[in-house]
mmCIF file of N, CA and C in Angstrom:
data_model
loop_
_atom_site.group_PDB
_atom_site.id
_atom_site.type_symbol
_atom_site.label_atom_id
_atom_site.label_comp_id
_atom_site.label_asym_id
_atom_site.label_seq_id
_atom_site.Cartn_x
_atom_site.Cartn_y
_atom_site.Cartn_z
ATOM 1 N N MET A 940 40.297 183.618 -63.679
ATOM 2 C CA MET A 940 41.014 182.616 -62.909
ATOM 3 C C MET A 940 41.796 181.719 -63.864
ATOM 4 N N THR A 941 42.996 181.372 -63.442
ATOM 5 C CA THR A 941 43.880 180.570 -64.263
ATOM 6 C C THR A 941 44.493 179.452 -63.422
ATOM 7 N N THR A 942 44.587 178.272 -64.017
ATOM 8 C CA THR A 942 45.315 177.201 -63.370
ATOM 9 C C THR A 942 46.785 177.406 -63.690
ATOM 10 N N LEU A 943 47.596 177.549 -62.651
ATOM 11 C CA LEU A 943 49.014 177.841 -62.831
ATOM 12 C C LEU A 943 49.850 176.585 -62.705
ATOM 13 N N SER A 944 50.979 176.584 -63.394
ATOM 14 C CA SER A 944 51.943 175.490 -63.279
ATOM 15 C C SER A 944 53.339 176.091 -63.328
ATOM 16 N N ALA A 945 54.294 175.387 -62.751
ATOM 17 C CA ALA A 945 55.672 175.867 -62.729
ATOM 18 C C ALA A 945 56.168 176.115 -64.152
ATOM 19 N N GLY A 946 56.829 177.240 -64.351
ATOM 20 C CA GLY A 946 57.368 177.595 -65.659
ATOM 21 C C GLY A 946 56.477 178.496 -66.491
ATOM 22 N N LYS A 947 55.220 178.655 -66.097
ATOM 23 C CA LYS A 947 54.298 179.506 -66.861
ATOM 24 C C LYS A 947 54.708 180.970 -66.709
ATOM 25 N N ARG A 948 54.705 181.699 -67.820
ATOM 26 C CA ARG A 948 55.043 183.121 -67.809
ATOM 27 C C ARG A 948 53.781 183.942 -68.001
ATOM 28 N N LEU A 949 53.696 185.024 -67.235
ATOM 29 C CA LEU A 949 52.547 185.921 -67.302
ATOM 30 C C LEU A 949 53.036 187.356 -67.463
ATOM 31 N N LYS A 950 52.239 188.164 -68.192
ATOM 32 C CA LYS A 950 52.569 189.568 -68.422
ATOM 33 C C LYS A 950 51.460 190.441 -67.856
ATOM 34 N N SER A 951 51.860 191.597 -67.346
ATOM 35 C CA SER A 951 50.905 192.565 -66.833
ATOM 36 C C SER A 951 50.163 193.223 -67.996
ATOM 37 N N ALA A 952 48.905 193.554 -67.745
ATOM 38 C CA ALA A 952 48.113 194.245 -68.762
ATOM 39 C C ALA A 952 48.282 195.759 -68.677
ATOM 40 N N VAL A 953 48.890 196.277 -67.591
ATOM 41 C CA VAL A 953 48.955 197.723 -67.399
ATOM 42 C C VAL A 953 50.364 198.291 -67.212
ATOM 43 N N CYS A 954 51.372 197.426 -67.127
ATOM 44 C CA CYS A 954 52.748 197.917 -67.010
ATOM 45 C C CYS A 954 53.689 196.892 -67.630
ATOM 46 N N SER A 955 54.978 197.075 -67.446
ATOM 47 C CA SER A 955 55.955 196.205 -68.099
ATOM 48 C C SER A 955 56.292 194.942 -67.304
ATOM 49 N N THR A 956 55.667 194.722 -66.149
ATOM 50 C CA THR A 956 55.981 193.564 -65.308
ATOM 51 C C THR A 956 55.714 192.242 -66.020
ATOM 52 N N GLU A 957 56.693 191.334 -65.896
ATOM 53 C CA GLU A 957 56.539 189.962 -66.370
ATOM 54 C C GLU A 957 57.041 189.047 -65.266
ATOM 55 N N ILE A 958 56.319 187.925 -65.052
ATOM 56 C CA ILE A 958 56.701 186.979 -64.011
ATOM 57 C C ILE A 958 56.738 185.565 -64.562
ATOM 58 N N MET A 959 57.422 184.685 -63.823
ATOM 59 C CA MET A 959 57.421 183.262 -64.122
ATOM 60 C C MET A 959 57.013 182.545 -62.840
ATOM 61 N N VAL A 960 56.105 181.578 -62.966
ATOM 62 C CA VAL A 960 55.635 180.825 -61.814
ATOM 63 C C VAL A 960 56.706 179.814 -61.408
ATOM 64 N N ILE A 961 57.072 179.829 -60.127
ATOM 65 C CA ILE A 961 58.037 178.886 -59.576
ATOM 66 C C ILE A 961 57.296 177.721 -58.913
ATOM 67 N N ALA A 962 56.291 178.033 -58.101
ATOM 68 C CA ALA A 962 55.469 177.022 -57.426
ATOM 69 C C ALA A 962 54.042 177.547 -57.372
ATOM 70 N N ALA A 963 53.081 176.652 -57.556
ATOM 71 C CA ALA A 963 51.678 177.068 -57.575
ATOM 72 C C ALA A 963 50.815 176.075 -56.812
ATOM 73 N N PRO A 964 49.767 176.578 -56.158
ATOM 74 C CA PRO A 964 48.837 175.687 -55.471
ATOM 75 C C PRO A 964 47.926 174.989 -56.480
ATOM 76 N N ASP A 965 47.267 173.935 -56.033
ATOM 77 C CA ASP A 965 46.276 173.273 -56.888
ATOM 78 C C ASP A 965 45.079 174.196 -57.051
ATOM 79 N N GLY A 966 44.421 174.108 -58.184
ATOM 80 C CA GLY A 966 43.232 174.912 -58.427
ATOM 81 C C GLY A 966 43.544 176.213 -59.134
ATOM 82 N N ASP A 967 42.500 177.001 -59.323
ATOM 83 C CA ASP A 967 42.616 178.261 -60.045
ATOM 84 C C ASP A 967 43.054 179.392 -59.117
ATOM 85 N N VAL A 968 43.915 180.260 -59.650
ATOM 86 C CA VAL A 968 44.415 181.425 -58.931
ATOM 87 C C VAL A 968 44.400 182.598 -59.895
ATOM 88 N N GLU A 969 43.934 183.760 -59.421
ATOM 89 C CA GLU A 969 43.987 184.962 -60.255
ATOM 90 C C GLU A 969 45.120 185.845 -59.756
ATOM 91 N N ILE A 970 46.150 185.996 -60.580
ATOM 92 C CA ILE A 970 47.264 186.872 -60.243
ATOM 93 C C ILE A 970 47.037 188.203 -60.943
ATOM 94 N N THR A 971 47.141 189.278 -60.153
ATOM 95 C CA THR A 971 46.965 190.613 -60.711
ATOM 96 C C THR A 971 48.246 191.416 -60.526
ATOM 97 N N CYS A 972 48.418 192.392 -61.383
ATOM 98 C CA CYS A 972 49.530 193.329 -61.287
ATOM 99 C C CYS A 972 48.976 194.718 -61.562
ATOM 100 N N GLY A 973 49.199 195.628 -60.653
ATOM 101 C CA GLY A 973 48.677 196.981 -60.825
ATOM 102 C C GLY A 973 47.162 197.031 -60.758
ATOM 103 N N GLY A 974 46.545 196.003 -60.178
ATOM 104 C CA GLY A 974 45.097 195.953 -60.041
ATOM 105 C C GLY A 974 44.366 195.284 -61.188
ATOM 106 N N SER A 975 45.097 194.844 -62.222
ATOM 107 C CA SER A 975 44.494 194.185 -63.390
ATOM 108 C C SER A 975 45.028 192.764 -63.533
ATOM 109 N N PRO A 976 44.187 191.824 -64.001
ATOM 110 C CA PRO A 976 44.630 190.435 -64.163
ATOM 111 C C PRO A 976 45.801 190.313 -65.138
ATOM 112 N N MET A 977 46.727 189.399 -64.822
ATOM 113 C CA MET A 977 47.855 189.120 -65.707
ATOM 114 C C MET A 977 47.472 188.015 -66.678
ATOM 115 N N GLY A 978 48.110 188.014 -67.850
ATOM 116 C CA GLY A 978 47.809 187.003 -68.848
ATOM 117 C C GLY A 978 49.010 186.720 -69.727
ATOM 118 N N ASP A 979 48.761 185.964 -70.796
ATOM 119 C CA ASP A 979 49.824 185.578 -71.727
ATOM 120 C C ASP A 979 50.144 186.681 -72.729
ATOM 121 N N GLY A 980 49.214 187.617 -72.942
ATOM 122 C CA GLY A 980 49.371 188.636 -73.975
ATOM 123 C C GLY A 980 50.128 189.866 -73.525
ATOM 124 N N ALA A 981 50.256 190.804 -74.418
ATOM 125 C CA ALA A 981 50.969 192.056 -74.158
ATOM 126 C C ALA A 981 50.083 193.031 -73.393
ATOM 127 N N THR A 982 50.666 194.144 -72.979
ATOM 128 C CA THR A 982 49.927 195.162 -72.239
ATOM 129 C C THR A 982 48.841 195.767 -73.115
ATOM 130 N N ASN A 983 47.757 196.208 -72.462
ATOM 131 C CA ASN A 983 46.672 196.813 -73.225
ATOM 132 C C ASN A 983 46.671 198.328 -73.116
ATOM 133 N N GLY A 984 47.659 198.889 -72.425
ATOM 134 C CA GLY A 984 47.779 200.337 -72.345
ATOM 135 C C GLY A 984 46.964 200.977 -71.249
ATOM 136 N N GLY A 985 46.362 200.183 -70.352
ATOM 137 C CA GLY A 985 45.610 200.742 -69.235
ATOM 138 C C GLY A 985 46.550 201.383 -68.228
ATOM 139 N N ALA A 986 45.962 201.936 -67.173
ATOM 140 C CA ALA A 986 46.741 202.601 -66.136
ATOM 141 C C ALA A 986 46.836 201.726 -64.891
ATOM 142 N N VAL A 987 47.953 201.852 -64.188
ATOM 143 C CA VAL A 987 48.146 201.135 -62.934
ATOM 144 C C VAL A 987 47.271 201.782 -61.869
ATOM 145 N N ASP A 988 46.517 200.969 -61.128
ATOM 146 C CA ASP A 988 45.690 201.448 -60.020
ATOM 147 C C ASP A 988 46.617 202.022 -58.943
ATOM 148 N N PRO A 989 46.402 203.269 -58.493
ATOM 149 C CA PRO A 989 47.284 203.868 -57.486
ATOM 150 C C PRO A 989 47.388 203.042 -56.192
ATOM 151 N N GLY A 990 46.378 202.269 -55.861
ATOM 152 C CA GLY A 990 46.419 201.420 -54.678
ATOM 153 C C GLY A 990 47.265 200.169 -54.860
ATOM 154 N N HIS A 991 47.707 199.915 -56.088
ATOM 155 C CA HIS A 991 48.515 198.737 -56.421
ATOM 156 C C HIS A 991 49.750 199.160 -57.206
ATOM 157 N N ALA A 992 50.401 200.236 -56.758
ATOM 158 C CA ALA A 992 51.528 200.794 -57.517
ATOM 159 C C ALA A 992 52.835 200.775 -56.730
ATOM 160 N N GLU A 993 53.079 199.714 -55.961
ATOM 161 C CA GLU A 993 54.329 199.621 -55.203
ATOM 162 C C GLU A 993 55.487 199.160 -56.069
ATOM 163 N N GLY A 994 55.193 198.588 -57.219
ATOM 164 C CA GLY A 994 56.230 198.167 -58.151
ATOM 165 C C GLY A 994 56.753 196.769 -57.887
ATOM 166 N N THR A 995 57.436 196.226 -58.899
ATOM 167 C CA THR A 995 58.084 194.922 -58.801
ATOM 168 C C THR A 995 59.553 195.100 -59.167
ATOM 169 N N ALA A 996 60.395 194.238 -58.609
ATOM 170 C CA ALA A 996 61.841 194.330 -58.853
ATOM 171 C C ALA A 996 62.321 193.063 -59.551
ATOM 172 N N ILE A 997 63.112 193.244 -60.583
ATOM 173 C CA ILE A 997 63.623 192.109 -61.340
ATOM 174 C C ILE A 997 64.487 191.215 -60.447
ATOM 175 N N GLY A 998 64.324 189.915 -60.610
ATOM 176 C CA GLY A 998 65.118 188.948 -59.862
ATOM 177 C C GLY A 998 64.586 188.621 -58.484
ATOM 178 N N LYS A 999 63.544 189.302 -58.039
ATOM 179 C CA LYS A 999 62.964 189.045 -56.718
ATOM 180 C C LYS A 999 61.871 187.986 -56.829
ATOM 181 N N ARG A 1000 61.763 187.175 -55.779
ATOM 182 C CA ARG A 1000 60.698 186.174 -55.695
ATOM 183 C C ARG A 1000 59.600 186.729 -54.803
ATOM 184 N N TYR A 1001 58.365 186.518 -55.219
ATOM 185 C CA TYR A 1001 57.200 186.990 -54.480
ATOM 186 C C TYR A 1001 56.361 185.785 -54.082
ATOM 187 N N VAL A 1002 55.861 185.788 -52.835
ATOM 188 C CA VAL A 1002 55.088 184.664 -52.312
ATOM 189 C C VAL A 1002 53.807 185.161 -51.653
ATOM 190 N N ASN A 1003 52.823 184.238 -51.565
ATOM 191 C CA ASN A 1003 51.607 184.568 -50.831
ATOM 192 C C ASN A 1003 51.823 184.245 -49.353
ATOM 193 N N ALA A 1004 50.820 184.527 -48.516
ATOM 194 C CA ALA A 1004 50.966 184.395 -47.068
ATOM 195 C C ALA A 1004 51.293 182.976 -46.617
ATOM 196 N N ASP A 1005 50.690 181.960 -47.244
ATOM 197 C CA ASP A 1005 50.940 180.585 -46.798
ATOM 198 C C ASP A 1005 52.085 179.903 -47.552
ATOM 199 N N GLY A 1006 52.700 180.602 -48.499
ATOM 200 C CA GLY A 1006 53.853 180.067 -49.220
ATOM 201 C C GLY A 1006 53.526 179.067 -50.316
ATOM 202 N N SER A 1007 52.244 178.885 -50.623
ATOM 203 C CA SER A 1007 51.872 177.912 -51.659
ATOM 204 C C SER A 1007 52.076 178.441 -53.076
ATOM 205 N N LEU A 1008 52.192 179.754 -53.218
ATOM 206 C CA LEU A 1008 52.416 180.379 -54.526
ATOM 207 C C LEU A 1008 53.723 181.150 -54.480
ATOM 208 N N GLU A 1009 54.586 180.902 -55.454
ATOM 209 C CA GLU A 1009 55.849 181.627 -55.551
ATOM 210 C C GLU A 1009 56.085 181.976 -57.010
ATOM 211 N N VAL A 1010 56.382 183.257 -57.269
ATOM 212 C CA VAL A 1010 56.666 183.716 -58.628
ATOM 213 C C VAL A 1010 57.985 184.485 -58.633
ATOM 214 N N LEU A 1011 58.631 184.502 -59.786
ATOM 215 C CA LEU A 1011 59.886 185.225 -59.977
ATOM 216 C C LEU A 1011 59.636 186.358 -60.960
ATOM 217 N N CYS A 1012 60.037 187.563 -60.586
ATOM 218 C CA CYS A 1012 59.892 188.712 -61.483
ATOM 219 C C CYS A 1012 61.023 188.680 -62.501
ATOM 220 N N VAL A 1013 60.686 188.548 -63.788
ATOM 221 C CA VAL A 1013 61.696 188.504 -64.841
ATOM 222 C C VAL A 1013 61.806 189.827 -65.593
ATOM 223 N N LYS A 1014 60.842 190.738 -65.359
ATOM 224 C CA LYS A 1014 60.896 192.083 -65.935
ATOM 225 C C LYS A 1014 60.169 193.015 -64.978
ATOM 226 N N ALA A 1015 60.867 194.031 -64.489
ATOM 227 C CA ALA A 1015 60.317 194.941 -63.494
ATOM 228 C C ALA A 1015 59.243 195.848 -64.083
ATOM 229 N N GLY A 1016 58.387 196.366 -63.198
ATOM 230 C CA GLY A 1016 57.338 197.276 -63.625
ATOM 231 C C GLY A 1016 56.819 198.104 -62.473
ATOM 232 N N GLU A 1017 55.819 198.938 -62.759
ATOM 233 C CA GLU A 1017 55.270 199.875 -61.776
ATOM 234 C C GLU A 1017 54.212 199.249 -60.873
ATOM 235 N N GLY A 1018 53.520 198.222 -61.346
ATOM 236 C CA GLY A 1018 52.426 197.624 -60.582
ATOM 237 C C GLY A 1018 52.915 196.650 -59.530
ATOM 238 N N SER A 1019 52.109 196.461 -58.467
ATOM 239 C CA SER A 1019 52.446 195.472 -57.448
ATOM 240 C C SER A 1019 51.604 194.219 -57.682
ATOM 241 N N LEU A 1020 52.114 193.078 -57.210
ATOM 242 C CA LEU A 1020 51.491 191.782 -57.458
ATOM 243 C C LEU A 1020 50.532 191.383 -56.346
ATOM 244 N N ALA A 1021 49.468 190.669 -56.728
ATOM 245 C CA ALA A 1021 48.504 190.119 -55.779
ATOM 246 C C ALA A 1021 47.957 188.815 -56.347
ATOM 247 N N ALA A 1022 47.529 187.929 -55.447
ATOM 248 C CA ALA A 1022 46.914 186.667 -55.848
ATOM 249 C C ALA A 1022 45.580 186.556 -55.139
ATOM 250 N N ASP A 1023 44.516 186.421 -55.914
ATOM 251 C CA ASP A 1023 43.158 186.351 -55.376
ATOM 252 C C ASP A 1023 42.877 187.505 -54.418
ATOM 253 N N GLY A 1024 43.387 188.691 -54.742
ATOM 254 C CA GLY A 1024 43.117 189.887 -53.953
ATOM 255 C C GLY A 1024 44.069 190.141 -52.802
ATOM 256 N N ASP A 1025 44.935 189.189 -52.473
ATOM 257 C CA ASP A 1025 45.895 189.363 -51.381
ATOM 258 C C ASP A 1025 47.272 189.702 -51.954
ATOM 259 N N ALA A 1026 47.879 190.760 -51.425
ATOM 260 C CA ALA A 1026 49.186 191.209 -51.922
ATOM 261 C C ALA A 1026 50.250 190.137 -51.723
ATOM 262 N N LEU A 1027 51.139 190.018 -52.715
ATOM 263 C CA LEU A 1027 52.279 189.110 -52.606
ATOM 264 C C LEU A 1027 53.454 189.875 -51.999
ATOM 265 N N ALA A 1028 54.210 189.192 -51.147
ATOM 266 C CA ALA A 1028 55.351 189.818 -50.476
ATOM 267 C C ALA A 1028 56.655 189.297 -51.062
ATOM 268 N N VAL A 1029 57.706 190.106 -50.958
ATOM 269 C CA VAL A 1029 59.028 189.676 -51.408
ATOM 270 C C VAL A 1029 59.501 188.569 -50.469
ATOM 271 N N LYS A 1030 59.974 187.480 -51.066
ATOM 272 C CA LYS A 1030 60.453 186.350 -50.271
ATOM 273 C C LYS A 1030 61.810 186.697 -49.676
ATOM 274 N N ASP A 1031 61.948 186.445 -48.370
ATOM 275 C CA ASP A 1031 63.213 186.692 -47.688
ATOM 276 C C ASP A 1031 64.243 185.653 -48.093
ATOM 277 N N ALA A 1032 65.473 186.099 -48.200
ATOM 278 C CA ALA A 1032 66.569 185.187 -48.510
ATOM 279 C C ALA A 1032 66.896 184.349 -47.286
ATOM 280 N N LYS A 1033 67.245 183.099 -47.502
ATOM 281 C CA LYS A 1033 67.650 182.226 -46.396
ATOM 282 C C LYS A 1033 69.089 182.554 -46.019
ATOM 283 N N LYS A 1034 69.338 182.554 -44.725
ATOM 284 C CA LYS A 1034 70.709 182.785 -44.266
ATOM 285 C C LYS A 1034 71.495 181.490 -44.417
ATOM 286 N N LEU A 1035 72.687 181.614 -44.954
ATOM 287 C CA LEU A 1035 73.560 180.460 -45.109
ATOM 288 C C LEU A 1035 74.280 180.178 -43.800
ATOM 289 N N PRO A 1036 74.561 178.932 -43.532
ATOM 290 C CA PRO A 1036 75.287 178.616 -42.291
ATOM 291 C C PRO A 1036 76.711 179.150 -42.353
ATOM 292 N N LYS A 1037 77.219 179.504 -41.185
ATOM 293 C CA LYS A 1037 78.601 179.990 -41.114
ATOM 294 C C LYS A 1037 79.565 178.831 -41.332
ATOM 295 N N THR A 1038 80.613 179.119 -42.042
ATOM 296 C CA THR A 1038 81.693 178.134 -42.192
ATOM 297 C C THR A 1038 82.981 178.782 -41.718
ATOM 298 N N ASP A 1039 83.704 178.076 -40.928
ATOM 299 C CA ASP A 1039 84.949 178.627 -40.399
ATOM 300 C C ASP A 1039 86.130 177.917 -40.980
#
């Protein structure tokens, strides 16, 4: 478990995914990628869990169900993201108002 703050960068232990925290809830949160916890260090050469292999896309924002956690993918990879065991979803873009 890690206490997250805006601007913190995390790297996957099993693939090339790297993220930056945009918004974080109070308290400790465990962010995983490919089924393994993310940290400050480099990959350890493990394998991505097939149940967590949906991949991440560079430039996409990922959020938890209640929107209290938001991360930005800064380097794409094979593993999918989760926080405290719950999968993170790609954040939908807001529609801009029409201007005539």
